[in-house]
Structure formats: C-alpha cells, structure tokens
mmCIF file of C-alpha atoms and ligand atoms in Angstrom:
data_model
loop_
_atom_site.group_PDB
_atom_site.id
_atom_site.type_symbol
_atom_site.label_atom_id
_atom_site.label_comp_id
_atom_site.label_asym_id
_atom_site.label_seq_id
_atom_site.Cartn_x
_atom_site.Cartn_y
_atom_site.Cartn_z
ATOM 1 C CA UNK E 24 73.642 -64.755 -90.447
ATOM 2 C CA UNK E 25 71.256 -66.186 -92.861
ATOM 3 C CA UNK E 26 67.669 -65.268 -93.052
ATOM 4 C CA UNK E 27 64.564 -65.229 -95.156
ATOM 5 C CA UNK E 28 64.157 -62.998 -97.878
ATOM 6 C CA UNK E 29 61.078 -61.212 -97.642
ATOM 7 C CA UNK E 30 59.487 -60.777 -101.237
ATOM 8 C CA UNK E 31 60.202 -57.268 -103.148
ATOM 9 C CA UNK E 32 59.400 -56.137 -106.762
ATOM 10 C CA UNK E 33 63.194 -54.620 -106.699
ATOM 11 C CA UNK E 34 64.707 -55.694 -109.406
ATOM 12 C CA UNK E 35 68.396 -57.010 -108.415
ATOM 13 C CA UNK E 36 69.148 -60.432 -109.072
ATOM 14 C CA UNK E 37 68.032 -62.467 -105.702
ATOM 15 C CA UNK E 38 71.885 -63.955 -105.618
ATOM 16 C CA UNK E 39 72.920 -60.252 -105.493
ATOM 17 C CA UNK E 40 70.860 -58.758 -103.218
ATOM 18 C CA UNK E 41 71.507 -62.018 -100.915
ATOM 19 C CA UNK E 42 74.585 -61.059 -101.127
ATOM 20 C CA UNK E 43 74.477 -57.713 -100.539
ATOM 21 C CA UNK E 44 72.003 -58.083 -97.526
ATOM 22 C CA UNK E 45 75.008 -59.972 -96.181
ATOM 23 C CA UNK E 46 77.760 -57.126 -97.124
ATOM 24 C CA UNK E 47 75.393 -55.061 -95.634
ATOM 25 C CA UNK E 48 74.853 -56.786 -92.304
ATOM 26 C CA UNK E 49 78.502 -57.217 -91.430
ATOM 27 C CA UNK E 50 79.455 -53.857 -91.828
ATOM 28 C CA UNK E 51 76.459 -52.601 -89.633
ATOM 29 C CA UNK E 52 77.585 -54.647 -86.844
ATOM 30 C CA UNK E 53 81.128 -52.899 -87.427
ATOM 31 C CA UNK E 54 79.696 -49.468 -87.758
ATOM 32 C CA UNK E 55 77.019 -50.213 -84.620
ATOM 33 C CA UNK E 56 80.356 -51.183 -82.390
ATOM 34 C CA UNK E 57 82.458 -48.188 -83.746
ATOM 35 C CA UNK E 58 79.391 -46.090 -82.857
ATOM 36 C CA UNK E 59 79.576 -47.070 -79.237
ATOM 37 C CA UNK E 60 83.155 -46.907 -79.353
ATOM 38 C CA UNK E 61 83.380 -43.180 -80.253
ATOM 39 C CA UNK E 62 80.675 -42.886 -77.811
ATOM 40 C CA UNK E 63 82.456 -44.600 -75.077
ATOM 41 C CA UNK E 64 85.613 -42.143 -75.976
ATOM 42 C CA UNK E 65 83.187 -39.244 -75.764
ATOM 43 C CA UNK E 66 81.776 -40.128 -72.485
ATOM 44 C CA UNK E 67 85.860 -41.209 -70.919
ATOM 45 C CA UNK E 68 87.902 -38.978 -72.459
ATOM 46 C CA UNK E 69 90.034 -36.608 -69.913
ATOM 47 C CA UNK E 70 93.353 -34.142 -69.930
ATOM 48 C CA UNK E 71 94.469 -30.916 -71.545
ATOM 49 C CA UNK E 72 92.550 -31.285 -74.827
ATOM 50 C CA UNK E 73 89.214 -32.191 -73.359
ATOM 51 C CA UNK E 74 86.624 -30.307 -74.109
ATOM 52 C CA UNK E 75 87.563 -30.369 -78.084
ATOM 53 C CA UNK E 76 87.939 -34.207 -77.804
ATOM 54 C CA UNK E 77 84.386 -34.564 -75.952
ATOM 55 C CA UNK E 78 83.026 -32.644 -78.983
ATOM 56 C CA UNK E 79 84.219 -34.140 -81.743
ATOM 57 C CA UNK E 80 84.079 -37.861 -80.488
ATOM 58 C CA UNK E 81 80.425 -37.187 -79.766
ATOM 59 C CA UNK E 82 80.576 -35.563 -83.772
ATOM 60 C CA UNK E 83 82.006 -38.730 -84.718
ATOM 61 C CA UNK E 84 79.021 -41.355 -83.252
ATOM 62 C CA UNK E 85 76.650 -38.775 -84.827
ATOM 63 C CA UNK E 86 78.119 -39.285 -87.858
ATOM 64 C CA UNK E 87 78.416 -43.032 -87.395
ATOM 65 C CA UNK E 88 75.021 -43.017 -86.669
ATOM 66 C CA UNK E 89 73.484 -41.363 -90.040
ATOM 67 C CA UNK E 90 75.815 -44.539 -91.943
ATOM 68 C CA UNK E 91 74.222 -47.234 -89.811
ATOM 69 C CA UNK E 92 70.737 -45.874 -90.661
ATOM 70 C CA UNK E 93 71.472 -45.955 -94.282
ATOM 71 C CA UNK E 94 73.295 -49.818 -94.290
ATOM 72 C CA UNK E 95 70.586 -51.257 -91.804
ATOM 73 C CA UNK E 96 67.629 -49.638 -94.044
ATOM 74 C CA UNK E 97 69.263 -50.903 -97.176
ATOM 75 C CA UNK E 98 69.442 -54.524 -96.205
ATOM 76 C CA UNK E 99 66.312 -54.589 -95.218
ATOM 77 C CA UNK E 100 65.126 -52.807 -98.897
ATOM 78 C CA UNK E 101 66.464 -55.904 -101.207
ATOM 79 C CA UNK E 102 64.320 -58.159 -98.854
ATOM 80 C CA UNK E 103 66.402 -58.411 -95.861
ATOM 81 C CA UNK E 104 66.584 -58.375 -92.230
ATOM 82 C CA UNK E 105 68.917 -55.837 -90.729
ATOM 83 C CA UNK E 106 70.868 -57.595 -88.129
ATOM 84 C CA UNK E 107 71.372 -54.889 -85.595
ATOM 85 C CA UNK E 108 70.738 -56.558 -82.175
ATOM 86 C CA UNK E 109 73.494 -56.473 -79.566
ATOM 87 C CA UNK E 110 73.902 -60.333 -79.503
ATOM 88 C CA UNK E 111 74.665 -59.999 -83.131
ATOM 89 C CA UNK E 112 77.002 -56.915 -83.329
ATOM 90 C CA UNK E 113 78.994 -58.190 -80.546
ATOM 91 C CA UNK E 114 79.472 -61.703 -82.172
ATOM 92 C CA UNK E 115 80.051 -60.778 -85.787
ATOM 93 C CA UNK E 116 81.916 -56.864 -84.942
ATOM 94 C CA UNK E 117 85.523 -57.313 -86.645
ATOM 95 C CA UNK E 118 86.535 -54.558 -84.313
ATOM 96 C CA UNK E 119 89.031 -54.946 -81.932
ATOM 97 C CA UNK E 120 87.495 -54.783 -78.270
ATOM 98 C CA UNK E 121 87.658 -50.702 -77.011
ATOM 99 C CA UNK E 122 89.348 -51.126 -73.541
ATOM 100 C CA UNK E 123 87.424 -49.486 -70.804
ATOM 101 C CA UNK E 124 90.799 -48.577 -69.374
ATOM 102 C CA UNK E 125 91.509 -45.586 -71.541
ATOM 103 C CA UNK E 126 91.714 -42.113 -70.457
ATOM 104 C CA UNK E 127 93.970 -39.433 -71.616
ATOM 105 C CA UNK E 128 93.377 -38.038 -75.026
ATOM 106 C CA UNK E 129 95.944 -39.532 -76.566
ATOM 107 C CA UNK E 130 94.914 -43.179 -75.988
ATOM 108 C CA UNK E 131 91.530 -42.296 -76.982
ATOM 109 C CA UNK E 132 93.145 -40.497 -80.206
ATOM 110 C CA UNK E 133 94.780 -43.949 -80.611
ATOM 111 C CA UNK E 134 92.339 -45.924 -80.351
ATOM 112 C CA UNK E 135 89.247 -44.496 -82.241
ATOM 113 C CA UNK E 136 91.447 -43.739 -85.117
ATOM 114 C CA UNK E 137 92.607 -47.437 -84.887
ATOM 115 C CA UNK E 138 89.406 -48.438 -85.183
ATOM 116 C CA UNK E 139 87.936 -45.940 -87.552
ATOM 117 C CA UNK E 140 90.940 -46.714 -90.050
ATOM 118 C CA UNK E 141 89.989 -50.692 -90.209
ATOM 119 C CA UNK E 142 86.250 -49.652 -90.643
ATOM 120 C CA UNK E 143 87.450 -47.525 -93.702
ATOM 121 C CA UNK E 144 89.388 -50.449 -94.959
ATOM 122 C CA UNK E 145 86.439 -52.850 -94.960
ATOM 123 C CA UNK E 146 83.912 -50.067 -96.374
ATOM 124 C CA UNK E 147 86.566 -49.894 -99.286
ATOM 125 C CA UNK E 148 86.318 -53.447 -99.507
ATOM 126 C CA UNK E 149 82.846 -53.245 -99.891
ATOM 127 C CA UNK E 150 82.594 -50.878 -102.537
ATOM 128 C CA UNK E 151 84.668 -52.882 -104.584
ATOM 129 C CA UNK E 152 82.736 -56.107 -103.552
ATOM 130 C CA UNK E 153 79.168 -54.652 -104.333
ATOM 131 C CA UNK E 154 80.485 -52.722 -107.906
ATOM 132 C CA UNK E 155 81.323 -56.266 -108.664
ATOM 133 C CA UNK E 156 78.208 -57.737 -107.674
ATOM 134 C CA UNK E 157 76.442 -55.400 -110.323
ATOM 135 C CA UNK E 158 74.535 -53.696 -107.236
ATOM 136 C CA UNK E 159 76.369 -49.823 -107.881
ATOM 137 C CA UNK E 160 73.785 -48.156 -105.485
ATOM 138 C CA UNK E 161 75.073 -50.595 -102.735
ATOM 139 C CA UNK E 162 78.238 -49.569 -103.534
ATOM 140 C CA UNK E 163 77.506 -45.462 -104.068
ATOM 141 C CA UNK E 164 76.314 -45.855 -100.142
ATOM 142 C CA UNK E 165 79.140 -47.503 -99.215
ATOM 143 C CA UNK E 166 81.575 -44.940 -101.136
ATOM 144 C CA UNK E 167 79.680 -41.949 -99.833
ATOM 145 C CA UNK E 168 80.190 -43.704 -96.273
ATOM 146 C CA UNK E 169 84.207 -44.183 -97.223
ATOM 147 C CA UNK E 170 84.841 -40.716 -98.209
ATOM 148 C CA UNK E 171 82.896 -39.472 -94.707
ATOM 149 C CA UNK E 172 85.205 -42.254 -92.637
ATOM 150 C CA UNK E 173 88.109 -40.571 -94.426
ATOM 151 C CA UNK E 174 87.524 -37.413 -93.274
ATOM 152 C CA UNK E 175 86.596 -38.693 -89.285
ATOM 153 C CA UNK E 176 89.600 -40.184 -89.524
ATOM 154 C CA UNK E 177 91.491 -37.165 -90.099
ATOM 155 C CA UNK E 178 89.871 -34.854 -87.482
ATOM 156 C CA UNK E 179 90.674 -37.449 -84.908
ATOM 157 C CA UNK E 180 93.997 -38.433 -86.261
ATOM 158 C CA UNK E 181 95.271 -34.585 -86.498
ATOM 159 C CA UNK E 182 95.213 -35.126 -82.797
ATOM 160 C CA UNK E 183 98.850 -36.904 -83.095
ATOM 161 C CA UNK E 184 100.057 -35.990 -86.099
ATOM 162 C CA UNK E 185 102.494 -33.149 -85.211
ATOM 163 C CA UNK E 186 105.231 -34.340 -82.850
ATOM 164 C CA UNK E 187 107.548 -31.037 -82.874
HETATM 165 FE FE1 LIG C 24 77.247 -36.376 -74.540
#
C-alpha cells in the first residue's frame, strides 16, 4: 500500500511517519470492516434480546466510526494518503469474513465480540509499535482507541458472560 508522501513542515522523521502512515492504514481498513460488521449485526440481529442488541450494535459502529475518522485523518497529516476505499479495506481487512447467515443474538454476540477482541489486539500492537517508532501521539490515538475497544468489548461480551 505504498504511496507518495505529500510534503509537510511536521516534524517526524520521514522513515517514521512512513511508517506510521502504514500502521495507520492497516488498521483503518480493520476498523472500516469492523464498522460494517457491527453495522451488519445492527441491521440482522433478531430474538428475545432485540431491541437492546439493535441499540448497542448501532452504539458500537458509531463508536467505530469516531476511531476511523481520527486514524484516516492522521495518515493523511504526516503526508499520507488514507487508504479507505472498499477495494482496499476488503483486500488488506485482517478480519475474519462476518457471515451473512447470522441471526439470533447470541451468534451476533459471538461474532462482533470475536471480531472486536482481534481489533483490540492489533490496536495494542500498534501502540507499542508507534511508542517505538518515537511517534507517541500516533500511539496516544491508538491507546485512547484501545481503552474505548475495551470497553465495546465488554458491553457486547456481557451478553454471554453469565451462564447460570
Ligand atoms: Fe439503524
């Protein structure tokens, strides 16, 4: 996903923000496919527990939403392009494909927080990888986007948590 960098008086190293453009860029196309994910939950989602399901699977694409905002506009501040077509996202997405099959609650529960679990796990990734880089605002976005994952992940994990 290589492109141009477009000239800027910010001062980060060019190897780092190259670098970070790149971070950047592959976890928007996660966040972009979780996004339609949740969506696609919101939209399917039937059974006992559905109107509090609708709602907060259509909380949790908001949500998504504000975080791909803040990575695209990033990359795209240290001289980048944000990569946010859906030819791109649906080549370089790490997420597992969301089956259009799903319907009851449950599976939805199962599956978003599947999903929203491995996004956390690469956003913690990335924290570490852009602290290393020397670029600590990259990585303050991506911890303030961690700690917000965290907490989706509980409101939709809750969902099967007690078995009694
Ligand atoms: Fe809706």
């Amino acid at each position: 996903m290589k492109t141009k960098l477009i000239p800027t008086k910010n001062s980060l190293r060019e190897p780092t923000r190259r670098a970070m453009i790149e971070l950047l860029n592959q976890q928007l196309a996660d966040v972009l496919d979780l996004g339609l994910q949740a969506k696609q939950a919101h939209w399917n989602v039937k059974g006992p527990h559905f109107i509090g399901l609708h709602e907060l699977f259509d909380k949790v694409a908001e949500e998504l939403e504000g975080f791909t905002v803040n990575i695209a506009e990033r990359a795209v501040e240290l001289g980048g392009v944000a990569l946010g077509t859906v030819q791109v996202v649906s080549k370089h997405s790490r997420l597992p494909a969301y089956s259009p099959d799903l319907a009851s609650g449950q599976k939805h529960v199962a599956a978003l927080s599947s999903a929203l679990a491995q996004f956390g796990t690469t956003t913690r990734a990335a924290v570490d990888t852009a602290a290393k880089a020397g670029d600590a605002d990259t990585a303050d976005l991506f911890t303030e986007v961690s700690r917000a994952v965290d907490k989706l992940l509980w409101l939709v994990e809750a969902h099967m948590q007690a078995k009694e």
